[in-house]
XYZ file of C-alpha atoms in Angstrom:
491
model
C -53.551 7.535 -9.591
C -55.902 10.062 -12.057
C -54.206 13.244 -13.556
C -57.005 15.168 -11.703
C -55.468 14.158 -8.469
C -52.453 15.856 -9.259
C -50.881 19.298 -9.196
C -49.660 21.555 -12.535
C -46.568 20.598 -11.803
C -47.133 16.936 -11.591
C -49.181 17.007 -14.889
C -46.499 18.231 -16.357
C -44.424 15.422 -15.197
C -47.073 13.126 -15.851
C -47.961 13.980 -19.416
C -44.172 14.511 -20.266
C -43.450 10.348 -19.073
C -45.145 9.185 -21.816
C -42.869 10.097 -24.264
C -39.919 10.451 -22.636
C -39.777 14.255 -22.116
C -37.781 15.886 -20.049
C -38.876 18.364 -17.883
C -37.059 21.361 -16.787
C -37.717 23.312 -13.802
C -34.416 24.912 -12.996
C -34.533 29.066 -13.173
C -31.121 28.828 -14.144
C -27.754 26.135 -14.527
C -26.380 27.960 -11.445
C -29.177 27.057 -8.881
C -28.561 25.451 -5.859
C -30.220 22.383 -4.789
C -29.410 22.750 -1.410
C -32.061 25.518 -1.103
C -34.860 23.018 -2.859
C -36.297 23.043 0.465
C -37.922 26.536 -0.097
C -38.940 25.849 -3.589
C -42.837 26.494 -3.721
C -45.413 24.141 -5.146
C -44.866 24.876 -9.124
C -42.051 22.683 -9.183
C -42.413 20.387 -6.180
C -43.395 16.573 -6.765
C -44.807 13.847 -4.567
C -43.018 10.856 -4.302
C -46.175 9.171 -4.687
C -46.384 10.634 -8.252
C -43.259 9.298 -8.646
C -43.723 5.970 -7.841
C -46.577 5.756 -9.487
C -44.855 6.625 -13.247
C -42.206 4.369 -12.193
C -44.058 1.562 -11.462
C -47.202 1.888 -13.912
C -46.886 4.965 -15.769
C -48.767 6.094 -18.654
C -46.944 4.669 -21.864
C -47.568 5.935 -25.977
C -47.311 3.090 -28.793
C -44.433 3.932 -30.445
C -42.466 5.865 -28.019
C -40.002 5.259 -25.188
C -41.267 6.370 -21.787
C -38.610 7.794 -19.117
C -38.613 9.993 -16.086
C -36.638 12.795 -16.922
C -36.804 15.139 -14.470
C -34.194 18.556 -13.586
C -34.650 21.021 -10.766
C -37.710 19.650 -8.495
C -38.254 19.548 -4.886
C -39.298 15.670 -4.572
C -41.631 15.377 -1.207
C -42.323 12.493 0.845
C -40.497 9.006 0.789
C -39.665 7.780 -2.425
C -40.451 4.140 -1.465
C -39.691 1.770 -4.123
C -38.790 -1.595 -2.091
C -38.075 -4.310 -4.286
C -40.023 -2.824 -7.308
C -38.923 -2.858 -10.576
C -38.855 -0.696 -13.298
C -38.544 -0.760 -17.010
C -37.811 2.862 -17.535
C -34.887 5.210 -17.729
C -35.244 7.346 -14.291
C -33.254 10.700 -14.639
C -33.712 12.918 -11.262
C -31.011 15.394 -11.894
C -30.560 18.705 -9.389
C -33.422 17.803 -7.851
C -34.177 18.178 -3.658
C -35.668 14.849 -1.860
C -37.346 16.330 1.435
C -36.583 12.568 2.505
C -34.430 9.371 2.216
C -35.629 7.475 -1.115
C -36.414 3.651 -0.162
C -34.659 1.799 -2.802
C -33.785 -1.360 -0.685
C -33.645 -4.478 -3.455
C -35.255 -2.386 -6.057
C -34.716 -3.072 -10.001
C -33.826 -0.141 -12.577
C -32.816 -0.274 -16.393
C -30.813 3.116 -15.769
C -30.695 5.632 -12.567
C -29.367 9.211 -12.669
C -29.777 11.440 -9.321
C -27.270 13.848 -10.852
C -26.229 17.164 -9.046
C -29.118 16.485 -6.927
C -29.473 16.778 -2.957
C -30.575 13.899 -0.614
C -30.899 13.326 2.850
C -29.322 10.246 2.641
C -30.086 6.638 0.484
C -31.094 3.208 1.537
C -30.162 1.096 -1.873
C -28.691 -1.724 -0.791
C -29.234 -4.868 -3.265
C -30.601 -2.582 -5.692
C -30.270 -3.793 -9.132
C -29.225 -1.564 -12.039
C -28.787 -3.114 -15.438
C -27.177 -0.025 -16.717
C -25.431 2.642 -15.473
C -25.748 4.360 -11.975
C -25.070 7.971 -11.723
C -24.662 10.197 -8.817
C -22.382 13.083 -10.075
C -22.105 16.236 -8.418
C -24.570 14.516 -5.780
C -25.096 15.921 -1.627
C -25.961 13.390 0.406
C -26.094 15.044 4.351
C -26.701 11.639 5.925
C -25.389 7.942 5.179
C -25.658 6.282 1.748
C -26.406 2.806 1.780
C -25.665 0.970 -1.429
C -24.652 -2.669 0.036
C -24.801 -5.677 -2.046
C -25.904 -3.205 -5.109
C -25.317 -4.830 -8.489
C -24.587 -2.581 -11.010
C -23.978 -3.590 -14.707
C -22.431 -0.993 -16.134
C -20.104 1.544 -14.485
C -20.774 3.856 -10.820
C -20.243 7.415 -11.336
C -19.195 9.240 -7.782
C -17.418 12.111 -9.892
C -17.544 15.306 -7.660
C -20.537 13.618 -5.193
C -20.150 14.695 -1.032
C -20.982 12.229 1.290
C -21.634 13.117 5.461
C -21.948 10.381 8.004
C -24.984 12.682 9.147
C -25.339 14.928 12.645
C -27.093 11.485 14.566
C -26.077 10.023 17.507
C -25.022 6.725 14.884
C -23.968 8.860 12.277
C -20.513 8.193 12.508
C -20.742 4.775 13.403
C -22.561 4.866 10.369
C -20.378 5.762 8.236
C -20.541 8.096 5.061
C -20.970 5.378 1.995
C -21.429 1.749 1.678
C -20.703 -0.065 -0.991
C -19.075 -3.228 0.415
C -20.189 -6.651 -1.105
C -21.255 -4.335 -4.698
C -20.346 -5.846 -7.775
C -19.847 -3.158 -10.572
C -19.476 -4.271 -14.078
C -17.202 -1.583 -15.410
C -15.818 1.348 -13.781
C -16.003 3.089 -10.425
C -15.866 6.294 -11.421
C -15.257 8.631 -8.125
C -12.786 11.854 -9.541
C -13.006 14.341 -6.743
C -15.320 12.787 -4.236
C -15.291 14.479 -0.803
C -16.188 11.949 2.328
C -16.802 13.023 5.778
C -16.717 9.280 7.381
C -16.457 6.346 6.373
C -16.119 4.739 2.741
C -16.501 0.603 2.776
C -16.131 -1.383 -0.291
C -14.836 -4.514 1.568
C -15.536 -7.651 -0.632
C -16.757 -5.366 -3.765
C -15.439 -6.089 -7.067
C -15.238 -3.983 -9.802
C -14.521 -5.148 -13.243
C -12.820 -2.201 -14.170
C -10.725 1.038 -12.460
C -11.762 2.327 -9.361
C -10.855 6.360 -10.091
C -10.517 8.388 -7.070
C -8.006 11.065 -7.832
C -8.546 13.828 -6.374
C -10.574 12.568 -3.996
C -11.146 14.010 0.108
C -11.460 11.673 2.359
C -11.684 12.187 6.510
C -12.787 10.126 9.056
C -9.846 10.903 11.395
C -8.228 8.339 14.505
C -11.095 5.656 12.269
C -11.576 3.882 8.471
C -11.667 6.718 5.789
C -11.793 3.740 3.098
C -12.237 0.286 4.095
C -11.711 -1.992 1.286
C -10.974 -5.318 2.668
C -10.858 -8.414 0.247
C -12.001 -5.699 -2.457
C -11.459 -7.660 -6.120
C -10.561 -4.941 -8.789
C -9.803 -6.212 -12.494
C -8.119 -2.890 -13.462
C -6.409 -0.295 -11.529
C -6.990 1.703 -8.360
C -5.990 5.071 -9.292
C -5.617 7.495 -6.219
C -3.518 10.162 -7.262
C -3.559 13.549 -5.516
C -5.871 11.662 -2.674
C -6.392 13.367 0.698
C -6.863 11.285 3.442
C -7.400 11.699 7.683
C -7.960 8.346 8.727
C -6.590 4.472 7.647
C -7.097 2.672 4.478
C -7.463 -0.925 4.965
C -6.927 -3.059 1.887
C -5.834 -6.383 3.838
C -6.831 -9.378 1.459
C -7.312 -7.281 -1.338
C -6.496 -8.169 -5.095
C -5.650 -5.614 -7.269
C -4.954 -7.248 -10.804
C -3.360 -3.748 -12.001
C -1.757 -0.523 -10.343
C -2.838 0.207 -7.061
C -1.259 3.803 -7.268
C -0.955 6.624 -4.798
C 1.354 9.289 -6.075
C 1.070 12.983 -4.814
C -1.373 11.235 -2.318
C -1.609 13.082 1.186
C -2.063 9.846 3.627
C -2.741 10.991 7.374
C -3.127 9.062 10.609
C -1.073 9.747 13.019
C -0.545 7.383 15.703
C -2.157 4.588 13.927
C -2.022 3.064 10.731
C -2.201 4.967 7.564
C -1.923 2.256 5.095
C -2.810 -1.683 5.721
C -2.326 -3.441 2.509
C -1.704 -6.451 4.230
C -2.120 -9.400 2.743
C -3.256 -8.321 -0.690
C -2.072 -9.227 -3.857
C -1.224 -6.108 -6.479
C 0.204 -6.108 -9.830
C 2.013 -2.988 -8.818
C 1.550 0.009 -5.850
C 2.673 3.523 -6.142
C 3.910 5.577 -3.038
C 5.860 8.238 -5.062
C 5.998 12.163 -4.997
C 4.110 12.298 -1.927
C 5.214 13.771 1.839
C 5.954 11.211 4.227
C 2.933 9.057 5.672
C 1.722 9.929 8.433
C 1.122 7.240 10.280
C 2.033 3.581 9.771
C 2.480 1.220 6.880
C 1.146 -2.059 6.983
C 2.679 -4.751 3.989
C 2.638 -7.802 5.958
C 2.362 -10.658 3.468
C 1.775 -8.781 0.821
C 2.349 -9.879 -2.909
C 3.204 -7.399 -5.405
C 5.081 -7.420 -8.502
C 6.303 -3.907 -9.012
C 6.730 -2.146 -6.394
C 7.090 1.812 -7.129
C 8.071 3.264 -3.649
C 10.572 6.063 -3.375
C 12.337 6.119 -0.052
C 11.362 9.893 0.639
C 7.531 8.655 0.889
C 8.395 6.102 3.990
C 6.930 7.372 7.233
C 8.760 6.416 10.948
C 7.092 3.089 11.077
C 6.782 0.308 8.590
C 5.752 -3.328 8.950
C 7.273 -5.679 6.048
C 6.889 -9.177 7.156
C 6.653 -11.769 4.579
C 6.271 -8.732 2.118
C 7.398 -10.195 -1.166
C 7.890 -7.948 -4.431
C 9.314 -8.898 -7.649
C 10.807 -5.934 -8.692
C 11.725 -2.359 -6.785
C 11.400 1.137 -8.334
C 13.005 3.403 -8.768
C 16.601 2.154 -8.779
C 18.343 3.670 -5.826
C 21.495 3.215 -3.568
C 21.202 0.804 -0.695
C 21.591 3.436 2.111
C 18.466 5.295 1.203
C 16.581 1.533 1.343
C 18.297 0.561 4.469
C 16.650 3.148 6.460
C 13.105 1.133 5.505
C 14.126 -2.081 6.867
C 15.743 -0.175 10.210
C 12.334 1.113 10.443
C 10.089 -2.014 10.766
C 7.803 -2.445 14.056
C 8.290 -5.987 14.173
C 11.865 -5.496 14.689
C 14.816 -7.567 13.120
C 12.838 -9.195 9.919
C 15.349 -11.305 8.032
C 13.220 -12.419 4.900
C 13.161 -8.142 4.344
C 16.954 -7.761 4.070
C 16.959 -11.001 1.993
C 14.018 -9.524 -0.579
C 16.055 -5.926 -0.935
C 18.801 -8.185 -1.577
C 17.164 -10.286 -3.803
C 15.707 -7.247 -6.093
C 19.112 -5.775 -6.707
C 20.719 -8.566 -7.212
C 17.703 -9.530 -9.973
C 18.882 -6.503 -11.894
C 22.909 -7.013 -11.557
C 23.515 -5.160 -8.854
C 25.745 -7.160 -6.523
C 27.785 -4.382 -4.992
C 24.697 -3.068 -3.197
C 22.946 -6.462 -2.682
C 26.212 -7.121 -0.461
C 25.892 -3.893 1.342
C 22.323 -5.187 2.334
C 23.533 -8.363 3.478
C 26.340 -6.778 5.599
C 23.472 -4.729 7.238
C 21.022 -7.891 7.669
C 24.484 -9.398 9.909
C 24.666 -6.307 11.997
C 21.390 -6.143 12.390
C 21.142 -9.769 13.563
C 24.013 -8.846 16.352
C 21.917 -6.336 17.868
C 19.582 -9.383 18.876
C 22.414 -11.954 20.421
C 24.425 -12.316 23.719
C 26.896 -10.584 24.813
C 29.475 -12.887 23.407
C 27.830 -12.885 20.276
C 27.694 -9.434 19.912
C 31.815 -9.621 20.374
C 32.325 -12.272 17.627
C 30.353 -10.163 15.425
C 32.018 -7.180 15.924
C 35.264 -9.210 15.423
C 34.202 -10.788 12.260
C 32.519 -7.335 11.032
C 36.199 -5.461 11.553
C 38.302 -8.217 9.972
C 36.431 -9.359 6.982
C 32.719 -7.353 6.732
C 30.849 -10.847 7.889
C 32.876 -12.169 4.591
C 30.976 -9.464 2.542
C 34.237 -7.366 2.239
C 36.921 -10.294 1.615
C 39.635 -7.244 1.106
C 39.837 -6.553 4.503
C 41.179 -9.673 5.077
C 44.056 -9.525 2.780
C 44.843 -6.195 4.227
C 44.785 -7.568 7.611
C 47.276 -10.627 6.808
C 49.206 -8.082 4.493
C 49.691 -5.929 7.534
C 50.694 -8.844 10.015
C 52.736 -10.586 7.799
C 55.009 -7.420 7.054
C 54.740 -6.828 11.309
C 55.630 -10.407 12.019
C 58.507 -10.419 9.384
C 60.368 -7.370 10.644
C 59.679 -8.676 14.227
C 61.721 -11.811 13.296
C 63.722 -10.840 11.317
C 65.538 -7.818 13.842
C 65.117 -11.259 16.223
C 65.782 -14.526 14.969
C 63.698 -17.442 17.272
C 66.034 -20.174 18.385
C 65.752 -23.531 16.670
C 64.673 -26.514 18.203
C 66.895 -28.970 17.033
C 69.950 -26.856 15.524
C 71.266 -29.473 13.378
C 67.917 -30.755 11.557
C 66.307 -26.765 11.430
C 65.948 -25.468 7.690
C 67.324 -21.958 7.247
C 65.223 -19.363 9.275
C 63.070 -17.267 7.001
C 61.057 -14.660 8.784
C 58.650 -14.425 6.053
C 57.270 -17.899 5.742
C 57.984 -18.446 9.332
C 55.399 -15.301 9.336
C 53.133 -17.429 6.996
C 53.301 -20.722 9.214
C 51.934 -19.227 12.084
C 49.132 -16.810 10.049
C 47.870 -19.590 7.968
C 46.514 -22.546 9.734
C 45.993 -25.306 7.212
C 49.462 -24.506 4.950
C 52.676 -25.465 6.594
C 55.892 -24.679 5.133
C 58.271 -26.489 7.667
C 59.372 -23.353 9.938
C 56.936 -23.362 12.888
C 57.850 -26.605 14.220
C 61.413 -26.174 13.488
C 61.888 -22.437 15.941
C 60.304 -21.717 19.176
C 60.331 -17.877 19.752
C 60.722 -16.621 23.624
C 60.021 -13.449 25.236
C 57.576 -11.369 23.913
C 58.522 -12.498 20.510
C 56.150 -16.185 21.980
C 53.304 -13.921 22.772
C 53.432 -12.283 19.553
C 53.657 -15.508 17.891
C 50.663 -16.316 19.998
C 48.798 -13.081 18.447
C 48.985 -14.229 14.621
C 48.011 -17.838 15.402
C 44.823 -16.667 16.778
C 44.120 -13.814 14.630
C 45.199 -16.222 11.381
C 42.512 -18.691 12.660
C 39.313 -15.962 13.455
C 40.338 -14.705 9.593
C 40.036 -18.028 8.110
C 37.108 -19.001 10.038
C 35.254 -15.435 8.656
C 36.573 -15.545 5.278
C 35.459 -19.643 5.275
C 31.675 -18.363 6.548
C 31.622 -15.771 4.254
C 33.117 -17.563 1.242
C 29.926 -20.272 2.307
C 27.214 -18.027 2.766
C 28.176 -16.237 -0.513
C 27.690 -19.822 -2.533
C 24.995 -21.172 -0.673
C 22.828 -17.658 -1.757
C 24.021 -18.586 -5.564
């Protein structure tokens, strides 16, 4: 391409590559680039011109050359399929008239900052540095699949729109799934209207959305399936209409949510399942709204204050190794009671197990006492009965002082009893002396025998009552036995 083919404006550009100028056309820092589209030929630029520098601009012994470009109304495609560059390309607050072609191009260093596109088709691009689209509009989808980015991805403050198409929802808003990012995802404040994917991306770093706006309601705002982050996923203050799907994922550090606004009603809000995190945050946050997914997770520390629980969770085979913050076992109860798959044992025994890990036994047994009346909701008739029989005499054996108080109670009723009415002895002239107390005792305790039942049959009603604390002594040794078992088989 000559010079003399070109217009003042592209000179300008042109002559300013060389050394690594920048060029400024911007009337002022508040200028929108949403209105590049009526910015007149002094500061409008082919994207043939810019191809051209890119791809065999004019270079100066001695000096760097760059594109450094602020303020310009770029026309035409910028079509720069699987070309590389050598050059630092800076195309800040500029206006592309139409979707750059970027599809497995290579770029030292790429900065479309504050600028307005109608979209971006990038996927496998290569960027040996650092990619940077802060404070970027994109009004249709941007395609960065399979990118691989070197240094860190800066989304700080960008908008993304699925686009007004018949697909443009379908779409999606941003693609970044199967990216590989050196360093950080940096995304503060990023506002999404459709889909976000970054399923089977790894970042070696953070990801960083706080503050971020996210809506793709009843469908994915943010899938991130089997996404591999080194560092943290930092979501505070996040606003989200739509489902997060993180199933498979592996979060090495703190996958954390708190103050996050999670909305779906109807559906799921969270699905985590299956991943593997050093620790998630769900704290100071209204309920979800909408379902949480944990099946199979793996985490370590789990941060997850009751008050943040929406109507439905699903826990199975969720293990944790610790549970923050430290509460009672009636606000945690609620969680398990909660569950969509129903009764899930292995979630009563991991509560259990996390307060017992820190010495809390009193509410580790409370837990267990609610996993056995749980479990009677799901038996027979007549196992519902012998629950509710062991659960009043002896707590399922988790409350062993009910059943001193209950053989307290019918050994002082049986010994009055027998003692206002003395049972008639069997053989008068071998029968020990007639103690009501121990007699009491013989017919309560089934295994100990202290030589009175066998020696005095009672009659009347005195028989039936007799009849009474055999069977009740037997149902409270059988409960206290099971519970006395369970308790040392958990140890």
């Amino acid at each position: 391409m000559e010079i003399n083919d070109l217009t003042a404006a592209e000179q300008r550009v042109w002559r300013a590559f060389a050394t690594g100028a920048a060029v400024e056309f911007r009337a002022g820092d508040d200028e929108d680039a949403a209105q590049g589209a009526h910015w007149g030929p002094e500061r409008t630029v082919r994207a043939t011109v810019v191809r051209a520098l890119l791809l065999n601009g004019p270079q100066e012994p001695g000096e760097i050359a760059a594109l450094k470009l602020s303020g310009a109304r770029i026309t035409g495609v910028l079509d720069l399929r699987y070309g590389t560059t050598e050059f630092a390309v800076r195309l800040s607050h500029c206006h592309f008239d139409e979707v750059p072609l970027l599809y497995g191009a290579r770029f030292r260093q790429l900065n479309l900052s504050d600028s307005v596109l109608p979209g971006l088709f990038a996927a496998t691009v290569h960027v040996d540095g650092v990619l940077r689209f802060t404070g970027c509009r994109f009004e249709g989808t941007a395609r960065l699949g399979g990118a691989h980015i070197s240094g860190a991805l800066f989304l700080d403050g960008a908008r993304f729109s699925a686009g007004d198409g018949p697909d443009g929802a379908a779409d999606g808003a941003l693609h970044l799934n199967h990216v590989s990012i050196g360093d950080d995802l940096w995304a503060p404040g990023l506002r999404a209207d459709g889909e976000v994917r970054l399923n089977s991306a790894e970042v070696a770093g953070s990801i960083r959305l706080n503050d971020a706006r996210l809506s793709s309601p009843g469908g994915p705002a943010l899938d991130a399936e089997t996404l591999t982050v080194h560092g943290d996923v930092l979501m505070r203050n996040l606003r989200c209409h739509g489902w997060i799907g993180l199933r498979g994922a592996r979060v090495e550090g703190r996958l954390e949510l708190s103050h996050a606004h999670l909305s779906n009603p109807g559906d799921t809000a969270l699905r985590a399942s299956s991943c593997t995190l050093g620790e998630l945050w769900l704290r100071k946050s209204p309920p979800i709204q909408g379902v949480l997914n944990l099946r199979r997770a793996q985490i370590e520390v789990l941060f997850l204050e009751p008050e943040v629980l929406p109507t439905e969770v699903l826990l199975t085979d969720l293990v944790y190794t610790s549970l923050t913050p430290h509460v009672p076992a009636d606000r945690r109860l609620p969680m398990l009671e909660r569950d969509g798959d129903g009764y899930v044992p292995h979630a009563y025994e991991q509560l259990a197990t996390s307060y017992r890990r820190i010495g809390d036994d009193h509410a580790a047994r409370l837990v267990q006492l609610a996993k056995q009346r749980r479990l009677r909701t799901t038996r027979s008739w007549y196992g519902r009965i012998w629950g509710y029989v062991q659960d009043a005499t002896v707590g399922y054996g988790f409350r062993p002082l009910r059943a001193a108080v209950w053989l307290l109670s019918l050994l002082a009723v049986g010994s009055i009893a027998y003692a206002l009415h003395h049972p008639h002895a069997l053989k008068a002239s071998e029968a020990p002396d007639f103690n009501p107390v121990f007699y009491t005792l013989d017919l309560l305790l089934p295994v100990i025998s202290f030589g009175q039942e066998g020696a005095f049959a009672p009659d009347g009603w005195y028989q039936y009552l007799s009849y009474t604390l055999i069977i009740t002594g037997w149902i409270l040794a059988t409960t206290v036995v099971t519970g006395v078992t369970r308790t040392v088989s958990r140890q």
